[in-house]
C-alpha cells in the first residue's frame, strides 16, 4: 500500500531507543510531508508503553481528542 492511499488517520508511536526499527527514516519523512499520519518517538525500547506509560497515554489521549 502506498502512503498516498492511506485512508484513515493513525498514530504511530515507537521507542526511540529500540535496537531494531521496523520503519525507515524515508517512510517517516514521507508521512510528514503528505500529512498521512502522526508519528511520535518516545523514550524507551520495544516496550516503551511500559517504560513511559504516562507519556504514551498523554500522546494517545491528545491524538484521540484531535481525531
Short mmCIF file of C-alpha atoms in Angstrom, two decimals:
data_model
loop_
_atom_site.label_atom_id
_atom_site.label_comp_id
_atom_site.label_asym_id
_atom_site.label_seq_id
_atom_site.Cartn_x
_atom_site.Cartn_y
_atom_site.Cartn_z
CA UNK A 1 0.00 0.00 0.00
CA UNK A 2 1.33 3.39 -0.96
CA UNK A 3 1.37 6.14 1.64
CA UNK A 4 -0.87 8.34 -0.50
CA UNK A 5 -3.51 5.56 -0.35
CA UNK A 6 -3.74 5.60 3.46
CA UNK A 7 -7.38 6.45 4.11
CA UNK A 8 -7.71 6.75 7.86
CA UNK A 9 -5.88 8.83 10.45
CA UNK A 10 -3.37 6.94 12.56
CA UNK A 11 -0.87 7.45 15.31
CA UNK A 12 2.45 5.59 15.09
CA UNK A 13 4.38 5.60 18.36
CA UNK A 14 7.76 3.95 18.66
CA UNK A 15 10.52 3.68 21.23
CA UNK A 16 13.45 5.74 20.06
CA UNK A 17 15.90 3.54 21.98
CA UNK A 18 14.82 0.34 20.23
CA UNK A 19 17.74 -1.51 18.63
CA UNK A 20 15.81 -2.62 15.52
CA UNK A 21 13.22 -0.42 13.83
CA UNK A 22 10.52 -1.76 11.51
CA UNK A 23 10.20 1.56 9.71
CA UNK A 24 12.62 3.70 7.75
CA UNK A 25 13.52 7.36 8.06
CA UNK A 26 12.26 7.89 4.50
CA UNK A 27 8.85 6.44 5.47
CA UNK A 28 8.61 8.80 8.44
CA UNK A 29 9.59 11.77 6.28
CA UNK A 30 7.06 10.89 3.58
CA UNK A 31 4.26 10.56 6.18
CA UNK A 32 5.03 14.01 7.50
CA UNK A 33 5.28 15.54 4.02
CA UNK A 34 1.93 14.09 2.93
CA UNK A 35 0.18 14.60 6.30
CA UNK A 36 -0.92 10.95 6.32
CA UNK A 37 -0.39 10.15 9.96
CA UNK A 38 1.17 11.30 13.17
CA UNK A 39 4.47 9.85 14.29
CA UNK A 40 5.76 10.14 17.84
CA UNK A 41 9.07 8.90 19.21
CA UNK A 42 9.15 8.31 22.95
CA UNK A 43 11.91 7.26 25.34
CA UNK A 44 12.28 3.52 25.65
CA UNK A 45 12.77 0.41 23.61
CA UNK A 46 10.36 -2.23 22.34
CA UNK A 47 8.17 -1.99 25.45
CA UNK A 48 8.07 1.82 25.55
CA UNK A 49 4.47 1.73 26.75
CA UNK A 50 5.68 0.11 29.97
CA UNK A 51 8.73 2.31 30.48
CA UNK A 52 6.88 5.58 29.68
CA UNK A 53 3.19 4.84 30.35
CA UNK A 54 2.14 8.37 31.34
CA UNK A 55 3.78 9.95 28.30
CA UNK A 56 2.29 7.36 25.94
CA UNK A 57 -1.17 7.81 27.47
CA UNK A 58 -0.89 11.60 27.07
CA UNK A 59 0.06 11.26 23.40
CA UNK A 60 -2.76 8.79 22.68
CA UNK A 61 -5.31 10.92 24.54
CA UNK A 62 -4.24 14.08 22.71
CA UNK A 63 -4.38 12.29 19.35
CA UNK A 64 -7.83 10.79 20.03
CA UNK A 65 -9.23 14.18 21.00
CA UNK A 66 -7.87 15.72 17.80
CA UNK A 67 -9.20 12.99 15.53
#
